[in-house]
Coordinates of C-alpha atoms and ligand atoms in Angstrom, one line a residue:
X1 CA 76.1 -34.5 52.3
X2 CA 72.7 -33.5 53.1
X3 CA 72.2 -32.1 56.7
X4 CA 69.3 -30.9 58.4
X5 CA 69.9 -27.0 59.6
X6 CA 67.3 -24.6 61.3
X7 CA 66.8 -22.0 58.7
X8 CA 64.2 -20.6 61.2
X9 CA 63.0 -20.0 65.1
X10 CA 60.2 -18.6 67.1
X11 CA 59.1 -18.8 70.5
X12 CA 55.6 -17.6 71.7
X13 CA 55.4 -17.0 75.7
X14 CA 51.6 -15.9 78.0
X15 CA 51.9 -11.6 78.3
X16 CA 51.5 -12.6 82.3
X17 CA 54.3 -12.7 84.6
X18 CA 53.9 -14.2 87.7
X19 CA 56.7 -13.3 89.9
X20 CA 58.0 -15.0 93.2
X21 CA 57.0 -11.9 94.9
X22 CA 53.4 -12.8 93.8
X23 CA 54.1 -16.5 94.6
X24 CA 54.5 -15.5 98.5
X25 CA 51.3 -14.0 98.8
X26 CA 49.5 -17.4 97.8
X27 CA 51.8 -20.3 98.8
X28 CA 54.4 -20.5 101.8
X29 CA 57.6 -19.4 100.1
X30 CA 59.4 -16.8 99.7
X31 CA 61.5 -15.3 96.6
X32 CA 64.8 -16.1 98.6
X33 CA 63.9 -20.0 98.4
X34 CA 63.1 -20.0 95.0
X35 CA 66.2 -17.8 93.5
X36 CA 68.7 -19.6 96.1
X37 CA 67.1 -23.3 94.9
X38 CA 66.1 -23.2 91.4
X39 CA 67.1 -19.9 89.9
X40 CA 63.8 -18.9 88.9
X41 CA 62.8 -15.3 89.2
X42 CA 59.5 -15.1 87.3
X43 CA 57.5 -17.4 85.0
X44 CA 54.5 -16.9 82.2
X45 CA 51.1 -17.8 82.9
X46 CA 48.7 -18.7 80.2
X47 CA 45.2 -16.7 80.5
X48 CA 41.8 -18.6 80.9
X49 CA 41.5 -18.6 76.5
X50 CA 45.3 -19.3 76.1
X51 CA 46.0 -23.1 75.5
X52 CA 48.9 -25.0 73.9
X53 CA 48.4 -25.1 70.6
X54 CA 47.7 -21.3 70.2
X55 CA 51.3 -20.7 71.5
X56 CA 52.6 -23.6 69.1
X57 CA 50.9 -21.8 66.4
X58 CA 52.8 -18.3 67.1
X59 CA 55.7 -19.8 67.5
X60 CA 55.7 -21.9 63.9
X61 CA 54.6 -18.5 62.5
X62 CA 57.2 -16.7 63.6
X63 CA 59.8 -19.3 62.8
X64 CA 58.3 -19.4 59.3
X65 CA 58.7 -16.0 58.7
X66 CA 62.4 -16.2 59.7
X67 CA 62.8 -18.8 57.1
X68 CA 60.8 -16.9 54.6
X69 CA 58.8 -19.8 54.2
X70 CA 54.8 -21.1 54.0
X71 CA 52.9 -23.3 55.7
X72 CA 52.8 -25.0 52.5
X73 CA 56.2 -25.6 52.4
X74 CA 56.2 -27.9 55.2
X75 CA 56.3 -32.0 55.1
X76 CA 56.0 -33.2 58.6
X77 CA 54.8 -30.9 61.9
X78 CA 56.2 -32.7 65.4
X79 CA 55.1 -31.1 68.5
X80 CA 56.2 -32.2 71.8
X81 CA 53.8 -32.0 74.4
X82 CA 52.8 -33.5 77.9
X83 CA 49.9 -30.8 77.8
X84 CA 47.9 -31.0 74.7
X85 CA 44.8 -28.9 73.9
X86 CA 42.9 -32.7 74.2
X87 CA 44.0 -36.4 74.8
X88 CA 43.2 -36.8 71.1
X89 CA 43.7 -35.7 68.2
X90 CA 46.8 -34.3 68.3
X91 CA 47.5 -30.7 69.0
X92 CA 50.2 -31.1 66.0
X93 CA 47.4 -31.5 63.7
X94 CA 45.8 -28.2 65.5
X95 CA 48.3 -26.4 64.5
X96 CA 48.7 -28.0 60.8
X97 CA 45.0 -26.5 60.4
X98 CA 45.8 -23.0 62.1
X99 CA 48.6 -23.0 59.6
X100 CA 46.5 -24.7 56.7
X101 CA 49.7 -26.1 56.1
X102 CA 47.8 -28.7 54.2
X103 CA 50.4 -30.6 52.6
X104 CA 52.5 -31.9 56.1
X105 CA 52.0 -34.9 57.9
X106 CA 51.3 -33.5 61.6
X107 CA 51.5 -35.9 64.6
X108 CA 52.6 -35.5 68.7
X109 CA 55.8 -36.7 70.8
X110 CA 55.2 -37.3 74.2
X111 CA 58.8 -37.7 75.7
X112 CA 58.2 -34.7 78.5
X113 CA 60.8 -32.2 79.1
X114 CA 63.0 -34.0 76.4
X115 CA 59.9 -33.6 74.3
X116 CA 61.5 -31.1 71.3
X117 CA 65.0 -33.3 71.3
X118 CA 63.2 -36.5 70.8
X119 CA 61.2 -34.2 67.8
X120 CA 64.3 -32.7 66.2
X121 CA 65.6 -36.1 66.3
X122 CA 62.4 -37.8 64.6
X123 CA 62.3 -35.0 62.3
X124 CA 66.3 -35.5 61.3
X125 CA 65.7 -39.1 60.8
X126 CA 62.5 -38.0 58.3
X127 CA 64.5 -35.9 56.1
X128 CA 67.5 -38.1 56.8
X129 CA 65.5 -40.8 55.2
X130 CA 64.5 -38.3 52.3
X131 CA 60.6 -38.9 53.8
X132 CA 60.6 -35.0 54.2
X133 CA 62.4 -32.2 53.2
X134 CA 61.3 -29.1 55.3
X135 CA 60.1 -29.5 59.2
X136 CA 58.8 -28.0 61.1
X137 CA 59.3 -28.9 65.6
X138 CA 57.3 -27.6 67.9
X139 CA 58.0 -27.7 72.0
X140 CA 54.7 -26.0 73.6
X141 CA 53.1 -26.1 77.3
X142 CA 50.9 -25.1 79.5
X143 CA 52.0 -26.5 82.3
X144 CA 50.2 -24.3 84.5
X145 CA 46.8 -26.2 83.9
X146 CA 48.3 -29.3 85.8
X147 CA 50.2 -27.3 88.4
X148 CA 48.8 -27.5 92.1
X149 CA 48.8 -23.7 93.3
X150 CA 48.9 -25.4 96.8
X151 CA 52.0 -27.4 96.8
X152 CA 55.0 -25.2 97.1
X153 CA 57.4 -28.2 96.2
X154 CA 55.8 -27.9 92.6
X155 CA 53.9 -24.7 91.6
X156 CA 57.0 -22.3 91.8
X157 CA 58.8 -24.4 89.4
X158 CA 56.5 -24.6 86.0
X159 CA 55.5 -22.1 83.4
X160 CA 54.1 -21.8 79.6
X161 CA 55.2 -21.3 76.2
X162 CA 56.0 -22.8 73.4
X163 CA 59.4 -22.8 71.2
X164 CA 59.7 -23.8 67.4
X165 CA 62.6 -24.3 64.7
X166 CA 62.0 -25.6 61.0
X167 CA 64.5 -27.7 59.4
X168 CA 65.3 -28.2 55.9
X169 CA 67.7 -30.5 54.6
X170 CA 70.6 -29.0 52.5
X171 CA 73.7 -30.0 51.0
X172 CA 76.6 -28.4 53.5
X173 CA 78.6 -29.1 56.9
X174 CA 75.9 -26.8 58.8
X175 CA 73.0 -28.3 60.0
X176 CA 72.3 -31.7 62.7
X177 CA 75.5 -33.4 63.1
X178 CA 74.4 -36.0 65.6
X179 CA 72.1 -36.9 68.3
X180 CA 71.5 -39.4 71.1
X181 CA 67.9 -39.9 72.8
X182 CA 67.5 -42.4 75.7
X183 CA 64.6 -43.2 78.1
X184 CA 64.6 -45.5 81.2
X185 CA 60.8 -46.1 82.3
X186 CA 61.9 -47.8 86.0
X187 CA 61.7 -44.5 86.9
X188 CA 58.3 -43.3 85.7
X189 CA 57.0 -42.5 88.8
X190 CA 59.1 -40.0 89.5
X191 CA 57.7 -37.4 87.8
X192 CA 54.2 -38.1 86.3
X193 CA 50.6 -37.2 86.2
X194 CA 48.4 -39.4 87.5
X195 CA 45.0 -38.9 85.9
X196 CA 43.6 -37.6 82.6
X197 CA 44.6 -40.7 80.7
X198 CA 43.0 -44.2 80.8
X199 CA 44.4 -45.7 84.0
X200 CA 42.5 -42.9 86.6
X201 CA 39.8 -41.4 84.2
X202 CA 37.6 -38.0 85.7
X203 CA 36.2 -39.0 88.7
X204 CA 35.4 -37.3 91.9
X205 CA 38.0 -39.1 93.1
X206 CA 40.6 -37.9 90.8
X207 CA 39.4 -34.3 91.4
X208 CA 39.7 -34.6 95.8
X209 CA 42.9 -36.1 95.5
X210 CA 44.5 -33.6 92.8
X211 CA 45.6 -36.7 90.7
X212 CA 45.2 -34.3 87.5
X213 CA 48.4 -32.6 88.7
X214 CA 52.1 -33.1 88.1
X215 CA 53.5 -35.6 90.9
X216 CA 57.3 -34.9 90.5
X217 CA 59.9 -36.6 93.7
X218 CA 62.4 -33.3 93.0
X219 CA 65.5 -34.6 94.6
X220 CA 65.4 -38.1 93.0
X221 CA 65.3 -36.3 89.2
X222 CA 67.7 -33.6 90.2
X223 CA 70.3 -36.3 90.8
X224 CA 69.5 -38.4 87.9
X225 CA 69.3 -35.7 85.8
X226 CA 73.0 -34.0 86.2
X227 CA 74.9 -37.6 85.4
X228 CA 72.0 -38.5 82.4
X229 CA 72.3 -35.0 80.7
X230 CA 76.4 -34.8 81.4
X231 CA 76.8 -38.4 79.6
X232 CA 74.4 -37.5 76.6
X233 CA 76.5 -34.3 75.9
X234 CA 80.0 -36.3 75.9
X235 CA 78.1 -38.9 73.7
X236 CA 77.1 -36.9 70.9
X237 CA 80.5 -35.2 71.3
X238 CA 81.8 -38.3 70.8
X239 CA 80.3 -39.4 67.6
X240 CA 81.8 -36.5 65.9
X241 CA 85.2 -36.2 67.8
X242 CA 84.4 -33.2 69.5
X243 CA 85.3 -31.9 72.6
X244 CA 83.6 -29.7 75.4
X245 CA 86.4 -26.7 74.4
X246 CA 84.4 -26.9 70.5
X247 CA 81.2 -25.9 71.8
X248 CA 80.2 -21.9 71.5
X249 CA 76.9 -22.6 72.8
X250 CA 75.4 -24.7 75.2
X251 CA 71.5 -25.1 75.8
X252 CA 70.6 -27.3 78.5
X253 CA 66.6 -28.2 79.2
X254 CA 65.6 -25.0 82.0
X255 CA 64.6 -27.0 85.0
X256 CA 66.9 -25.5 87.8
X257 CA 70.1 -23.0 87.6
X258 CA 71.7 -25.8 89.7
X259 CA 71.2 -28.6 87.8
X260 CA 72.5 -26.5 84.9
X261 CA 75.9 -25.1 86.7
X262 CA 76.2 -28.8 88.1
X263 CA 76.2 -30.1 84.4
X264 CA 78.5 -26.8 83.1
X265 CA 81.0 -27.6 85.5
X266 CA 81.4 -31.4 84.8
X267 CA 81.6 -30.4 81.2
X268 CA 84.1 -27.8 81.6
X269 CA 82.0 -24.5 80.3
X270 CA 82.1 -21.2 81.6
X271 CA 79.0 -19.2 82.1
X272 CA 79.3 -17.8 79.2
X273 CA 78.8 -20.8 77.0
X274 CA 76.1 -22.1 78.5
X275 CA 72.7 -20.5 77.7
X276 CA 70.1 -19.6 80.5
X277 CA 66.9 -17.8 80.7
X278 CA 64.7 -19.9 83.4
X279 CA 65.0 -16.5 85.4
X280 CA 62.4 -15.0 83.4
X281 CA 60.1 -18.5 82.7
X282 CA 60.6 -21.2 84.5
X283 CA 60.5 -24.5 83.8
X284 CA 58.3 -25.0 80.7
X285 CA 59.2 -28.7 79.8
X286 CA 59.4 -29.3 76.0
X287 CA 59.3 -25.7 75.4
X288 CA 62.4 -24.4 77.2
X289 CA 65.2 -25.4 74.9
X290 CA 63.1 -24.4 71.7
X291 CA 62.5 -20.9 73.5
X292 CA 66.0 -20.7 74.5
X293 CA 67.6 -21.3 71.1
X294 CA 65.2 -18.7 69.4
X295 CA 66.0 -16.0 71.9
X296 CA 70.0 -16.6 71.4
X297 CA 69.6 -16.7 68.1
X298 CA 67.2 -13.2 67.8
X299 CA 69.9 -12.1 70.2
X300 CA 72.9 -12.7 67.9
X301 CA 74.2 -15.4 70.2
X302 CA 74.7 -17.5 67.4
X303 CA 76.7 -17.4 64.6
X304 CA 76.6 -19.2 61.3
X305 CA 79.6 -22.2 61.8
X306 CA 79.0 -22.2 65.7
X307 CA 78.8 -25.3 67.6
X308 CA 75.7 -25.9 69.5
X309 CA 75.1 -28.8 72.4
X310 CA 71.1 -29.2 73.0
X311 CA 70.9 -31.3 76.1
X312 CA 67.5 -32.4 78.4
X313 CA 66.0 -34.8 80.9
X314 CA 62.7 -35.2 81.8
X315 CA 59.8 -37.6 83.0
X316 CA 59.4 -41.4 81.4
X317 CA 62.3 -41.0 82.3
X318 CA 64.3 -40.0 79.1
X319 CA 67.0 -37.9 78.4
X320 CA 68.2 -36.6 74.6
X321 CA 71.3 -34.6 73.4
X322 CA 71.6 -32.7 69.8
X323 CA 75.1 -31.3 68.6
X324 CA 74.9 -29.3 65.4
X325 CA 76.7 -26.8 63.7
X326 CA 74.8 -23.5 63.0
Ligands
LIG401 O1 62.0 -30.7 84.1 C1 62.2 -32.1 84.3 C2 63.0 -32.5 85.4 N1 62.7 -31.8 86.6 C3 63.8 -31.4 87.3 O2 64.9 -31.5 86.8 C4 63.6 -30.9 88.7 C5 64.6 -31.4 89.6 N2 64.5 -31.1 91.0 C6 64.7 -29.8 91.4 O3 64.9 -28.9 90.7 C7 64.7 -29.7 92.9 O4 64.7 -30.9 93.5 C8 63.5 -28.8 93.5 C9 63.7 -27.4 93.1 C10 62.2 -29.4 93.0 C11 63.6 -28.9 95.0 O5 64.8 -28.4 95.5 P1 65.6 -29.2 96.6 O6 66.8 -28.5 96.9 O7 65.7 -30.6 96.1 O8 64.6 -29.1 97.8 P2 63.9 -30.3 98.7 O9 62.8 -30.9 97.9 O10 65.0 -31.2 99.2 O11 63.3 -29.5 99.9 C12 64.2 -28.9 100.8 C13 63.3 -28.1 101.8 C14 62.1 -28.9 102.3 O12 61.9 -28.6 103.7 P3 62.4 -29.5 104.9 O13 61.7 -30.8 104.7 O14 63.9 -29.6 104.7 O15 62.0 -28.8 106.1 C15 60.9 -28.5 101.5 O16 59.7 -28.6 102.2 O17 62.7 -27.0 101.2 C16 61.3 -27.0 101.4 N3 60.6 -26.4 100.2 C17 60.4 -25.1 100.1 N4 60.5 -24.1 100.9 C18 60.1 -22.9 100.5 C19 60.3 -27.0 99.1 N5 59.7 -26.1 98.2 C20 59.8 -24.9 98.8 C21 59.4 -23.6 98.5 N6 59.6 -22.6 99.3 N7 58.8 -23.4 97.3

């Protein structure tokens, strides 16, 4: 059976840190707040020439040279985004031409922080459906353009990045072994951003009343988020007659240490199957599971036959889960 396994990662984070210390100098917070109610420690910051795709770009490279692969090698580019370089054309197709990986198909996924699931999914069904062989998913931010510096509820949550894995489908039991992606747009104004599209277009307006920047009701999402990602994990489990005891690692979307240890304990996991790095960058939306699984991996966290269990939830709203064996 052909199966559709990572044969390489990268991830690609800003060189600034922004800590919480620094974060109480500008805003009124303090690092006790944010450590007790999100985790977060420090996040990356992109500088005034840094934008999405230039991450998404160092990430695919570094994943590619983990495969031992070429730009040319690739069939389809995904990346997941809710903070392209432009509205149009896609920052996928930026990165196809950075790459000159001429012969891929490149194209976005806007699915917010479950941005890179909904991409590895997409990207599984493509190979699945023998329309590609090698892919190559991208999850890249920079959340800090659409982050209101003034609005402590928000800017001590978000950071940059980007995080990328190329798949290549391959006869074997190790690769994508199933995966589950949902949305629900009732919610979608729970976490949104009101301007920079077509229905609030630049005004002077937009600008006074900050409409370019991310809107998110916190506690409404945090809820909805623990019993959505909980019942997309037992799902995929499910369709492969797994249980929670079969996972080795665990790598939830890296919104808030709570909303991860909620999820870890329905589930059953111990800390020390459950991967988390939102201490050192934040949340990064689409980027934080891809940058995740490349630092366990470079870390030796994984190991060839270990069972993996991707799980995020994000604006729209949606929700996605990946199980695969490494
Ligand atoms: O990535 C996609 C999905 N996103 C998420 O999953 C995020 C989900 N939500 C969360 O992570 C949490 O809801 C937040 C971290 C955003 C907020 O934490 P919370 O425990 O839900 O706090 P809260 O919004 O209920 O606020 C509690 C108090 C409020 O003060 P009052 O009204 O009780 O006096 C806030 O004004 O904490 C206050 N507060 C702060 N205080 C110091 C909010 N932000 C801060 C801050 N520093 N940065």
């Amino acid at each position: 059976m052909v199966l559709s396994r990572i044969v390489g990662t990268g991830s690609a984070v800003p060189d600034r840190v922004l800590t919480n210390f620094d974060l109480e100098k500008t805003v009124d917070t303090t690092d006790e707040w944010i450590t007790t109610r999100t985790g977060i420690k420090e996040r990356r910051v992109a500088a005034e020439d840094e934008f999405t795709s230039l991450f998404a770009t160092r990430a695919a490279e570094r994943a590619l040279e983990m495969a031992g692969l070429t730009p040319m090698d690739l069939d389809l580019i995904i990346v997941a985004t809710v903070t392209p370089d432009f509205p149009f054309p896609a920052t996928a197709c930026l990165v196809q031409n950075n790459l000159k990986a001429t012969k891929a198909v490149a194209f976005d996924i806007s699915a917010a922080c479950s941005g890179f699931l909904f991409g590895l999914t997409m990207a599984n069904s493509h190979i699945q459906a023998g329309m590609a062989r090698r892919a190559l998913v991208i999850g890249a931010e920079t959340l800090t353009r659409i982050t209101d510096w003034t609005d402590r509820n928000s800017c001590v949550l978000f950071g940059d990045g980007a995080g990328a894995v190329i798949l290549e489908g391959r006869e074997g039991e190790n690769g994508v072994l199933a995966t589950r992606i949902h949305s629900d747009g009732s919610y979608w104004e729970l976490l949104h951003q009101p301007a920079c599209g077509s229905r609030n277009p630049a005004s002077a307006r937009v600008l006074d009343e900050k409409m370019t920047f991310i809107k998110m009701q916190g506690n409404e999402v945090f809820k909805l988020a623990v019993r959505a990602m909980e019942d997309a994990a037992n799902e995929v489990l499910a369709v492969k007659g797994l249980q929670t005891a079969d996972i080795d690692l665990f790598i939830p979307h890296q919104a808030n240490k709570r909303i991860i240890d909620a999820i870890g304990k329905r589930l059953g996991l111990e800390k020390d199957r459950v991967y988390v790095n939102l201490d050192r960058f934040g949340n990064t939306s689409a980027a934080s599971i891809p940058i995740a699984l490349d630092e366990a991996n470079r870390l030796g966290r994984v190991k060839e036959g270990d069972i993996l269990l991707l799980d995020s939830f994000g604006g729209g709203l949606t929700w996605a889960s990946v199980l695969m064996r490494w």
